[in-house]
Coordinates of C-alpha atoms and ligand atoms in Angstrom, one line a residue:
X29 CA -11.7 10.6 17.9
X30 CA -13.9 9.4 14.7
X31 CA -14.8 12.9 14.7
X32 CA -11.7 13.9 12.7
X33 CA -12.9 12.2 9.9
X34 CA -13.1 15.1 7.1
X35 CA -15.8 16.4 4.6
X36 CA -14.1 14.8 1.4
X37 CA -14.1 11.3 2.9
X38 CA -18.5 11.7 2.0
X39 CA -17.4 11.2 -1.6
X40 CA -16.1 7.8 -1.1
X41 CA -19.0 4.8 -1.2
X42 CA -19.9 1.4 0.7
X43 CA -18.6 1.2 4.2
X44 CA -17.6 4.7 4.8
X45 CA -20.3 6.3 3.6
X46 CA -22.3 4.7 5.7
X47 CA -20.2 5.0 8.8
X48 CA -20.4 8.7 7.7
X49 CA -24.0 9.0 7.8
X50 CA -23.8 7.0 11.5
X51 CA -21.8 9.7 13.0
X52 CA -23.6 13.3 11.3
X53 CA -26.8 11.4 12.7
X54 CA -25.4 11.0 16.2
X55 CA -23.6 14.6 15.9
X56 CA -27.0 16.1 14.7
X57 CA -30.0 14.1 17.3
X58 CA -30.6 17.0 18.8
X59 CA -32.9 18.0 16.0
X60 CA -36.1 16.8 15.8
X61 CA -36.2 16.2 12.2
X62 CA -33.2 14.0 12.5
X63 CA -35.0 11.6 15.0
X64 CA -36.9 9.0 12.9
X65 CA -33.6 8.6 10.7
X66 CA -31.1 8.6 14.1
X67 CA -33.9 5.7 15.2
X68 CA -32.9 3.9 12.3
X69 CA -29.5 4.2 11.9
X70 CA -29.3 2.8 15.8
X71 CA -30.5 -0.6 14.0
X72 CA -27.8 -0.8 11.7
X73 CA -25.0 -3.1 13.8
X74 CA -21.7 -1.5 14.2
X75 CA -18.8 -3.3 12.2
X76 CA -17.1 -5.4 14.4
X77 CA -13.5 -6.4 13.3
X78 CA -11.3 -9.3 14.9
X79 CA -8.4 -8.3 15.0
X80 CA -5.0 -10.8 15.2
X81 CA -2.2 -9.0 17.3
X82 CA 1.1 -10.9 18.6
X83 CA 2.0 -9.4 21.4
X84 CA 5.7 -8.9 19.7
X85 CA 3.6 -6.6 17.1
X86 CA 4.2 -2.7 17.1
X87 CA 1.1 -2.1 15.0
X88 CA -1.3 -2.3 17.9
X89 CA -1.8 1.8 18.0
X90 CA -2.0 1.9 14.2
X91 CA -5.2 0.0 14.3
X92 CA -6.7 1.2 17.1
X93 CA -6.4 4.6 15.7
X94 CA -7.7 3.3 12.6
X95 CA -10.5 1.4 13.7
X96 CA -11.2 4.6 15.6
X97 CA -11.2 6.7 12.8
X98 CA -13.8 4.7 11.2
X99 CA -15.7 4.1 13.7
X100 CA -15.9 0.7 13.6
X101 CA -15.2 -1.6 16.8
X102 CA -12.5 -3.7 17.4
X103 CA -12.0 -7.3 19.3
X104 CA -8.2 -7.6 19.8
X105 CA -6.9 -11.3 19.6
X106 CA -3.4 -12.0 21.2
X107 CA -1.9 -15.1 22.5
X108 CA -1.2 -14.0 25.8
X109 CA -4.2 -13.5 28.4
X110 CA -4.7 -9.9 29.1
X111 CA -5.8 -8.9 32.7
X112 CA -8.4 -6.5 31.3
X113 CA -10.1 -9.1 29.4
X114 CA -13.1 -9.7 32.0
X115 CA -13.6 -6.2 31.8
X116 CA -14.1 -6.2 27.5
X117 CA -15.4 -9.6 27.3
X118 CA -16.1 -8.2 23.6
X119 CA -13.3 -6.5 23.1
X120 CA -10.1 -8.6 24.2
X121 CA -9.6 -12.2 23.7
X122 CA -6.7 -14.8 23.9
X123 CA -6.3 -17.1 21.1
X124 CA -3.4 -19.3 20.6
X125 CA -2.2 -18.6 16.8
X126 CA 0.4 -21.1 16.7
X127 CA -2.6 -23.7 16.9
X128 CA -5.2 -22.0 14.1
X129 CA -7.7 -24.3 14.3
X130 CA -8.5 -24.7 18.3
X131 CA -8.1 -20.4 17.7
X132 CA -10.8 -20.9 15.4
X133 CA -13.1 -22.8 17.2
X134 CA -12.7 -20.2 20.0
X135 CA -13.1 -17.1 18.3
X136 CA -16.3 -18.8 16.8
X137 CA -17.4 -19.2 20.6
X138 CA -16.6 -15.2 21.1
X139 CA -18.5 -14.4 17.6
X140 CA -21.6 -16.2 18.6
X141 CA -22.1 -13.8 21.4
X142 CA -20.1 -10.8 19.9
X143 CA -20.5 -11.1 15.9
X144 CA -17.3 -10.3 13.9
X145 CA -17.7 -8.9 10.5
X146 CA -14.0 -9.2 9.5
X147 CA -10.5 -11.0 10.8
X148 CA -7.2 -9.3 10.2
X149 CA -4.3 -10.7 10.9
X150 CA -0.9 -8.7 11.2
X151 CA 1.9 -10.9 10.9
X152 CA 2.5 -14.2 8.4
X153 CA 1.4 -16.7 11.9
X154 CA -1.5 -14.7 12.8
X155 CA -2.6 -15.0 9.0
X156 CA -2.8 -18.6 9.3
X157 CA -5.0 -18.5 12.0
X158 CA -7.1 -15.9 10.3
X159 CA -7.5 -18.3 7.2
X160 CA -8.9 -21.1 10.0
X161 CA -11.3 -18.1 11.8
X162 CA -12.3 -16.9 8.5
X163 CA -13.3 -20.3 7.7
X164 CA -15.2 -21.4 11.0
X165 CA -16.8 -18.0 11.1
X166 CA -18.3 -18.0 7.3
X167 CA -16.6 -14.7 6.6
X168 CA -14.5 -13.6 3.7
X169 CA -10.9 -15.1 4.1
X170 CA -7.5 -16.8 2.3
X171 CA -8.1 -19.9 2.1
X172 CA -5.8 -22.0 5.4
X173 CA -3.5 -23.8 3.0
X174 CA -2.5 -20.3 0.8
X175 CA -1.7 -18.8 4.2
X176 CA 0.3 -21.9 5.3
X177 CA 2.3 -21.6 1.8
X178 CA 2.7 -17.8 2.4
X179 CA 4.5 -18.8 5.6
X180 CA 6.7 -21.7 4.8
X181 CA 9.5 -20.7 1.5
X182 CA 9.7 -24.3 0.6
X183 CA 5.7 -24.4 -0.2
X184 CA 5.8 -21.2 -1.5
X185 CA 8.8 -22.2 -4.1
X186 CA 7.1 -25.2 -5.1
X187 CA 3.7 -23.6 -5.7
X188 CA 5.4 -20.8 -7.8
X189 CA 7.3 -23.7 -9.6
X190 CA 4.2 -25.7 -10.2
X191 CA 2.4 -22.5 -12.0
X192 CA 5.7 -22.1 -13.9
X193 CA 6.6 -19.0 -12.8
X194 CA 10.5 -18.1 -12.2
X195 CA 12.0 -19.4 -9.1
X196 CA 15.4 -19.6 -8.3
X197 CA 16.8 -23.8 -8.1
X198 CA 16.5 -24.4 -4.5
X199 CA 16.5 -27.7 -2.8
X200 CA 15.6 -28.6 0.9
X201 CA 17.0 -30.9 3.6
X202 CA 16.9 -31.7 7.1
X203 CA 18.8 -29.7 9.8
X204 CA 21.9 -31.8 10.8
X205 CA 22.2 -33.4 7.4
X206 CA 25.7 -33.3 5.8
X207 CA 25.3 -30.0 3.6
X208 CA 27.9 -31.0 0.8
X209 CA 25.5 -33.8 -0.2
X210 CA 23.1 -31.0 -1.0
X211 CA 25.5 -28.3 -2.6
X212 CA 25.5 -29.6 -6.4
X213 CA 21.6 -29.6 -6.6
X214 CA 21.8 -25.7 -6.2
X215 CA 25.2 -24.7 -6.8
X216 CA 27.2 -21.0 -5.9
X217 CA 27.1 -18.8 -4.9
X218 CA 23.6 -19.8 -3.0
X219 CA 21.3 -18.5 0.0
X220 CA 20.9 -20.6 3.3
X221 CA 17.4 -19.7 4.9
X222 CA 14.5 -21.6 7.5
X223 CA 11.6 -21.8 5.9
X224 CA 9.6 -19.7 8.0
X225 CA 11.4 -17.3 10.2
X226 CA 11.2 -13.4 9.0
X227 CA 13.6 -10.2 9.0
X228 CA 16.4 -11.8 7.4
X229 CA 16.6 -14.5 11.0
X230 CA 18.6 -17.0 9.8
X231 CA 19.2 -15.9 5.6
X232 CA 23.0 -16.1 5.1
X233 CA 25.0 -16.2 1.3
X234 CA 27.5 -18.6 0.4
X235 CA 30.0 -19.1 -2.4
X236 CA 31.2 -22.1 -1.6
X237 CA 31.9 -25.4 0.9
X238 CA 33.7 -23.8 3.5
X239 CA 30.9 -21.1 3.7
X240 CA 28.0 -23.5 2.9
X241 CA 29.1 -25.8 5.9
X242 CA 29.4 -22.5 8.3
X243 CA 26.1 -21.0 7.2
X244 CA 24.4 -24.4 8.3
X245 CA 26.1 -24.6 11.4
X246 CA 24.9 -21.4 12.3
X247 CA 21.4 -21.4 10.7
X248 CA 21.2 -24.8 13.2
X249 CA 22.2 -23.0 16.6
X250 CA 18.9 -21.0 15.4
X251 CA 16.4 -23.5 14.7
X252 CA 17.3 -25.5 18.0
X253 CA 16.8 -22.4 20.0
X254 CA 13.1 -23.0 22.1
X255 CA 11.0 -20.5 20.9
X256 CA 12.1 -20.8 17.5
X257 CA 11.6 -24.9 17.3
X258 CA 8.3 -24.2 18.9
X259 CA 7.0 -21.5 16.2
X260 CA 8.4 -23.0 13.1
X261 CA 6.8 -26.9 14.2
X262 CA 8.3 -29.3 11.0
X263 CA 9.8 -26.5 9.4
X264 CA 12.3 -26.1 12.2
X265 CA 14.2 -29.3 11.3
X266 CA 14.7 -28.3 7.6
X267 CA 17.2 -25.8 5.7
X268 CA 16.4 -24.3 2.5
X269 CA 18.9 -23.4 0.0
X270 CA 18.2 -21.0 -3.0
X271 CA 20.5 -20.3 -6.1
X272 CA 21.9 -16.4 -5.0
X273 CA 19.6 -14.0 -7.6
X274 CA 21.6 -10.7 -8.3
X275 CA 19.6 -7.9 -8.8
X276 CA 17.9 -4.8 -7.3
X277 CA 15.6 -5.1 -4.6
X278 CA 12.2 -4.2 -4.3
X279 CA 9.5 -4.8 -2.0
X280 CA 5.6 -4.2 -3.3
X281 CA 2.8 -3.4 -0.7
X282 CA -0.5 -4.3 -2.1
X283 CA -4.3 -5.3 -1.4
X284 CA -6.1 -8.6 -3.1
X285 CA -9.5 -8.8 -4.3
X286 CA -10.4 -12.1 -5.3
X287 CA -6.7 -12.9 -6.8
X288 CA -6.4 -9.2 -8.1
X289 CA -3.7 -7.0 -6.9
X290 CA -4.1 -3.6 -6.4
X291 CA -0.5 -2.0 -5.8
X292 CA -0.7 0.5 -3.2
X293 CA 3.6 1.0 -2.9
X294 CA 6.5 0.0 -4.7
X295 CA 9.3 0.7 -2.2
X296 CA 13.2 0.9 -3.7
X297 CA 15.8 -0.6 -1.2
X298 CA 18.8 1.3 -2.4
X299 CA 21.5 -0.5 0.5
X300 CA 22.6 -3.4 -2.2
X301 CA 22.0 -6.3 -0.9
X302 CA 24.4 -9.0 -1.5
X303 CA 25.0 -10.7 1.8
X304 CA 26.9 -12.6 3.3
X305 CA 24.0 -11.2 5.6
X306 CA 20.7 -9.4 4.7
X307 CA 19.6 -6.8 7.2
X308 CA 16.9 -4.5 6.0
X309 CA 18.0 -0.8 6.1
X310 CA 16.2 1.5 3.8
X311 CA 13.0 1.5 1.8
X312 CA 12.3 4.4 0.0
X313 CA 8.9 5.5 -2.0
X314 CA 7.9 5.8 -4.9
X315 CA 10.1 3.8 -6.5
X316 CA 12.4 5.2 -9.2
X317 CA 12.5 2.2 -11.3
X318 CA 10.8 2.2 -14.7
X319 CA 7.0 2.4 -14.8
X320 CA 7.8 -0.6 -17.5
X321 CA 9.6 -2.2 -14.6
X322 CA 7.1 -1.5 -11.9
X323 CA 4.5 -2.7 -14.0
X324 CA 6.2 -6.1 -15.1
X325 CA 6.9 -6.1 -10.7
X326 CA 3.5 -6.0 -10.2
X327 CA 2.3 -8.7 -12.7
X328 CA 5.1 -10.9 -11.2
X329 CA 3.3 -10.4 -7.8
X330 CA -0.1 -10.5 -8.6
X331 CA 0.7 -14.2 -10.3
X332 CA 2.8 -15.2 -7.3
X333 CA -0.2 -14.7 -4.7
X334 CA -2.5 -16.6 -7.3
X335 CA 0.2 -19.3 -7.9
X336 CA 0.3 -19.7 -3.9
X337 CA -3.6 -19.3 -3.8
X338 CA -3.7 -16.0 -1.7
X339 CA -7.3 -14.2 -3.0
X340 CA -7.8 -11.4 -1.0
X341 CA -6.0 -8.7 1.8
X342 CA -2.8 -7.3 2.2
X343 CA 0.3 -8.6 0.6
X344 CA 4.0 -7.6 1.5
X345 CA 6.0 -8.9 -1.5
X346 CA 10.0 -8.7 -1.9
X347 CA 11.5 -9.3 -5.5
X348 CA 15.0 -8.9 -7.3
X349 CA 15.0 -7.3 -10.5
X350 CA 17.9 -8.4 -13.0
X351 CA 18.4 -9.0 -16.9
X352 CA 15.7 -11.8 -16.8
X353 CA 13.0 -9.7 -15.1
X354 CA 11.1 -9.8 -11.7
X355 CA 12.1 -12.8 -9.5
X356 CA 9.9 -13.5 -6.5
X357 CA 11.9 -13.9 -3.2
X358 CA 9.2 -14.1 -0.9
X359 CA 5.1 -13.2 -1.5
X360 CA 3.5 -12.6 3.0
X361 CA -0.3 -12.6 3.7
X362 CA 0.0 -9.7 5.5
X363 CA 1.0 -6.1 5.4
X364 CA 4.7 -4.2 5.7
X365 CA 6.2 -4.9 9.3
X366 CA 7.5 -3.5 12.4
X367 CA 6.2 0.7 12.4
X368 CA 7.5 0.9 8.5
X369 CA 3.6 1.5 8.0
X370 CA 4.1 5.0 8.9
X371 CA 5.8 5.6 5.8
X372 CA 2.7 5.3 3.5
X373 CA -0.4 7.8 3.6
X374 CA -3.5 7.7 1.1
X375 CA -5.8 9.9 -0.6
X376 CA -6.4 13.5 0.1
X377 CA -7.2 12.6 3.2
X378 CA -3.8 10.9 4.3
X379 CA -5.7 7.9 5.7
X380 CA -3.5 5.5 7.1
X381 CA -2.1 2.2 5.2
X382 CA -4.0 0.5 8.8
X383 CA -7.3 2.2 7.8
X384 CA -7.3 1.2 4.4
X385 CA -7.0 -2.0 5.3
X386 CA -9.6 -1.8 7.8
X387 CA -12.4 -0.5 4.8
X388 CA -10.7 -3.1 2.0
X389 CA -11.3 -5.7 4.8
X390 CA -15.1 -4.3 5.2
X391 CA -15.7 -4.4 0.9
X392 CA -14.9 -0.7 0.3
X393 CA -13.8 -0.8 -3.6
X394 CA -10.2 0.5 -3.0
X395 CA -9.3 0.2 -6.5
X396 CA -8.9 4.2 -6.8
X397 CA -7.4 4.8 -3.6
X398 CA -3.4 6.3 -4.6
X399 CA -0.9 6.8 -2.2
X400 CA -0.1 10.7 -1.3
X401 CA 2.3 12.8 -3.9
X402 CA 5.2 13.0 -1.7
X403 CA 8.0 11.0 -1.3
X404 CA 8.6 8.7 1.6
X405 CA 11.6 6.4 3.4
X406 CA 12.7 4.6 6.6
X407 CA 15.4 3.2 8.2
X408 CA 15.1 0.5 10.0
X409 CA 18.5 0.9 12.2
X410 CA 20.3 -1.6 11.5
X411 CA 22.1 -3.1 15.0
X412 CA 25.9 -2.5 14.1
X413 CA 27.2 -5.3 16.2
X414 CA 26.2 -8.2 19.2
X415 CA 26.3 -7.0 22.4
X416 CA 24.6 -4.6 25.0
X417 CA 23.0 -1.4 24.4
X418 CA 23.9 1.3 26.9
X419 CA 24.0 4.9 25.1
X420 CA 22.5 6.2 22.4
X421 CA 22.9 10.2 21.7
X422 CA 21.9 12.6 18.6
X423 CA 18.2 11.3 18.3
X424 CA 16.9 15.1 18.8
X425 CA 19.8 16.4 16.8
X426 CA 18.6 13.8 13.8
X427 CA 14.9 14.6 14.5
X428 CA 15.4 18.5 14.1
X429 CA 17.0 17.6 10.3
X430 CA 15.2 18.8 7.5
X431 CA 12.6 15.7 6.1
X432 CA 13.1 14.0 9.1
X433 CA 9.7 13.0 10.6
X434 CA 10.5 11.1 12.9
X435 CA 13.0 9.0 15.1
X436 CA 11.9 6.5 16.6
X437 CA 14.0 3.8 19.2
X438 CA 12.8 0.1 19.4
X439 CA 15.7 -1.3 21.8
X440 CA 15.7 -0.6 25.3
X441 CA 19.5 0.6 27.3
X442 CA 20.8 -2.6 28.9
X443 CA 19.0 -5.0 26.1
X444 CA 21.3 -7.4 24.9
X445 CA 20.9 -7.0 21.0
X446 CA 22.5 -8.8 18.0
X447 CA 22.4 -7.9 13.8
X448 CA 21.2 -10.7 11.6
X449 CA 21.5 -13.5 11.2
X450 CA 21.0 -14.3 14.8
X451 CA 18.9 -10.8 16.0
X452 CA 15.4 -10.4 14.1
X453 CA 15.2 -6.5 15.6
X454 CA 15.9 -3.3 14.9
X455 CA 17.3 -0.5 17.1
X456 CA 14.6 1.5 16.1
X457 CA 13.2 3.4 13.0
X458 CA 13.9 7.0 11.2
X459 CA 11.1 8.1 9.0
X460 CA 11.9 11.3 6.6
X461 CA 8.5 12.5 4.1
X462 CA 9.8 15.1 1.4
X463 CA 9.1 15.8 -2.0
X464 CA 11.6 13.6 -3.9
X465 CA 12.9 9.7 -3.2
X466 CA 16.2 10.8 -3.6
X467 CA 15.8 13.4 -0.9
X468 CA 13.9 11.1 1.4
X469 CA 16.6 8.9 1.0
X470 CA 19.6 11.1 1.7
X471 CA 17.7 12.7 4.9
X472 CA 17.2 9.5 6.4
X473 CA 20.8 8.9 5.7
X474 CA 22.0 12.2 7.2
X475 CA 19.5 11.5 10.4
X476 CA 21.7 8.4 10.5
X477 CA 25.0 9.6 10.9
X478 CA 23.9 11.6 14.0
X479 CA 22.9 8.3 16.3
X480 CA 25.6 7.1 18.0
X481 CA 25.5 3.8 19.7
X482 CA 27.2 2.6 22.4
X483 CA 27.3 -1.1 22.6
X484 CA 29.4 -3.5 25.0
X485 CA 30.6 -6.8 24.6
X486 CA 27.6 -8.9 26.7
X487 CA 30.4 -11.4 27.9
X488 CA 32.0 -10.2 30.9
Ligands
ADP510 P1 12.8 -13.3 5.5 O1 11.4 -13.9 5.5 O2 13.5 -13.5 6.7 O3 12.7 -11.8 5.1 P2 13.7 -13.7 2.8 O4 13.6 -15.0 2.1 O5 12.9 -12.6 2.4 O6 13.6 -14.0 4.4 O7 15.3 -13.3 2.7 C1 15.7 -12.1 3.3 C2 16.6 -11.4 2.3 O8 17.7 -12.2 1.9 C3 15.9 -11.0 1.0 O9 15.2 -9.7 1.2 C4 17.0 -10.9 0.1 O10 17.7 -9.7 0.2 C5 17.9 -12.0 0.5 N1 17.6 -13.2 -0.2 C6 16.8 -14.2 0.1 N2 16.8 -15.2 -0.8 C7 17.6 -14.8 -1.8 C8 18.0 -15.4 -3.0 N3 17.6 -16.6 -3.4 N4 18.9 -14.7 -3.8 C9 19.3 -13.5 -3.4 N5 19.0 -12.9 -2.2 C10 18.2 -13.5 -1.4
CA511 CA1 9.3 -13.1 5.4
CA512 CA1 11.7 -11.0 3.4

């Protein structure tokens, strides 16, 4: 499959290049002229990249066809065993992520007989862990406490606090605590959230004690559940409350390089946002904000990763633009979730957001890689009420719409499904590429109103 890798891409230097060079030599060993350099080029170690997959990830596919692409190999980490793992003893591993440094010390065991040239994570735990590898194994790597900070709100608010950066007031205290003891030190209307959970799980507005008591009721029926006590450790037993920011929402995709940020998307999210509840829908690229604006986003972002210590990698930043400027609501050591990848493309040739990664990762200079000309959104389908999924018609009829790329369906018939702030899923994903936002935005919209779900009460 690396064969698909196109004439321009020879113009590009470092990694590539040479990964280039690799595969004309292999294509062209049939010539004798080519031998002595084919002999050497069989000398040169193929890239090997560690790569940190949940097994709740849906980037799996993107990588592999990245890693593909470039030719490069790929271990694949994941905290479940895999049956086929005897069979690629250097290709598949089990690591448990929740516990980064025992992950370390055992992906240091599966480097020292297959060497790894690069970690990447995909999600905010598996970055953690990636910090820890990156440490036992000597490579290039966040240090473990900025990862930790990227993954726990309350860290992250006091380091951006500490480097005197804006932050919303925000005050923490332990689940089961009496919340009106708490209210004054943030005041209304304010924003209830766990200090580590993601898609919106548990992030709920409220104006005022009736709401405040309600929202913290709720957000503890969450943090009690199993799995979620068990991932969030500590921060499972505290709430985090945050003065409400008005204000338009963004979210910035971006790569560090030693503490600078190179933007690679600004994405608008034009569904206002202003709770009670705050379930993605719509992110829409380029951005039609300001290049002032995107700029002074940027800046705010770029300081927020230092501020938190974050050096190098991908970066998925959300921040609320208002009268005062950029406000950070939340900087991730890792890149933009669930298949919403899909959305972004680079360079003439349309390389993948997973690639790019792949060759940042490996020390390709990406500083003047641009995102493709055309315009770009999904939907990530928001789940219109608890309850059972049994039906779902018009995905063909929304596919065949003009823009529409794709539609793609996440939730299985019969699964019991529920919207924020309980659910932390989507029913599925609708991509649309055309040459404006504002038409990427409307198709996406149109594709929309063709779905219809049918979804039964789950108590019987
Ligand atoms: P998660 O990690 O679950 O995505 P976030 O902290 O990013 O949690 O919150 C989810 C959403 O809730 C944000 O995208 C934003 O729309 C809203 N939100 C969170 N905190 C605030 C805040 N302090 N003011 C206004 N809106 C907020
Ligand atoms: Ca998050
Ligand atoms: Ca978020």
């Amino acid at each position: 499959m690396r064969r698909k890798r196109s004439a321009d891409k020879a113009t590009r230097g470092g990694v590539t290049d040479r990964l280039r060079t690799q595969d004309s030599e292999l294509r062209t060993q049939n010539f004798p002229f080519q031998h002595a350099a084919a002999y050497c080029i069989l000398h040169i170690p193929m890239h090997r990249v560690l790569l940190l997959l949940p097994t709740t990830t849906y980037r799996t596919k993107a990588f592999i066809e990245a890693a593909s692409n470039l030719g490069v190999e790929l271990a694949a980490a994941s905290e479940l065993p895999s049956t086929m793992e005897p069979l690629n003893p250097g290709g598949l591993l089990t690591l448990d992520f929740l516990r980064p440094e025992l992950a370390a010390e055992r992906a240091a065991a599966f480097a020292a007989r297959y060497p790894v040239d690069v970690v990447i994570p995909v999600d905010e735990d598996t970055a953690v862990a990636a910090a820890w590898i990156g440490e036992a194994l000597n490579i290039p790597h966040n240090p473990p406490s900025a990862a930790y900070t990227a993954k726990n709100k309350l860290l992250m608010r006091r380091a951006l606090m500490k480097a005197g950066l804006p932050v919303p007031r925000f005050h923490s205290f332990p689940v089961g605590a009496d919340p009106l003891e708490h209210a004054d030190r943030v005041g209304y209307p304010c924003v209830v959230k766990p200090a580590f959970l993601s898609t919106s799980r548990g992030v709920m507005r409220a104006d005022n004690d009736l709401e405040l008591v309600a929202a913290c009721d709720r957000l503890e029926k969450i943090l009690v559940q199993k799995d979620v006590a068990r991932r969030g450790g500590v921060a499972a037993t505290e709430v985090l409350l945050e003065q409400f920011l008005p204000g338009f929402e963004i979210a910035i995709e971006g790569l560090l390089t030693d503490g600078r940020l190179k933007v690679l998307a600004i994405f608008d999210k034009p569904d206002q946002l202003d709770g009670p509840f705050f379930e993605e829908t719509i992110y829409v690229t380029p951005s039609r904000l300001t290049k002032e604006t995107q700029d002074a986003v940027a800046l705010a972002t770029e300081a927020a990763a230092r501020a938190m210590g974050l050096v190098r990698g991908p970066i998925h930043a959300e921040l609320r633009i208002n009268d005062s400027g950029p406000w950070v609501i939340e900087v991730a050591a890792r890149s933009i979730g669930g298949q919403c990848s899909r959305t972004l493309r680079f360079g003439r040739e349309l390389a993948s957001l997973e690639e790019l990664i792949i060759r940042h990762a490996l020390q390709e200079d990406v500083t003047s890689v641009e995102r493709e000309e055309l315009a770009a959104a999904v939907m990530m389908i928001p789940i219109p009420r608890a309850g059972v999924l049994k039906e779902i018609t018009g995905i063909e009829e929304a596919r065949r719409l003009p823009g529409i790329e794709d539609v793609i369906i996440t939730a299985h018939l019969t699964q019991r499904i529920a919207p924020p702030p309980e659910g932390a899923s989507y029913l599925g994903f609708i991509f649309s590429r055309t040459t404006t936002a504002s038409e990427a935005e409307s198709a996406v919209r149109e594709a929309h109103r063709r779905l219809k779900f049918t979804i039964e009460d789950s108590r019987q």
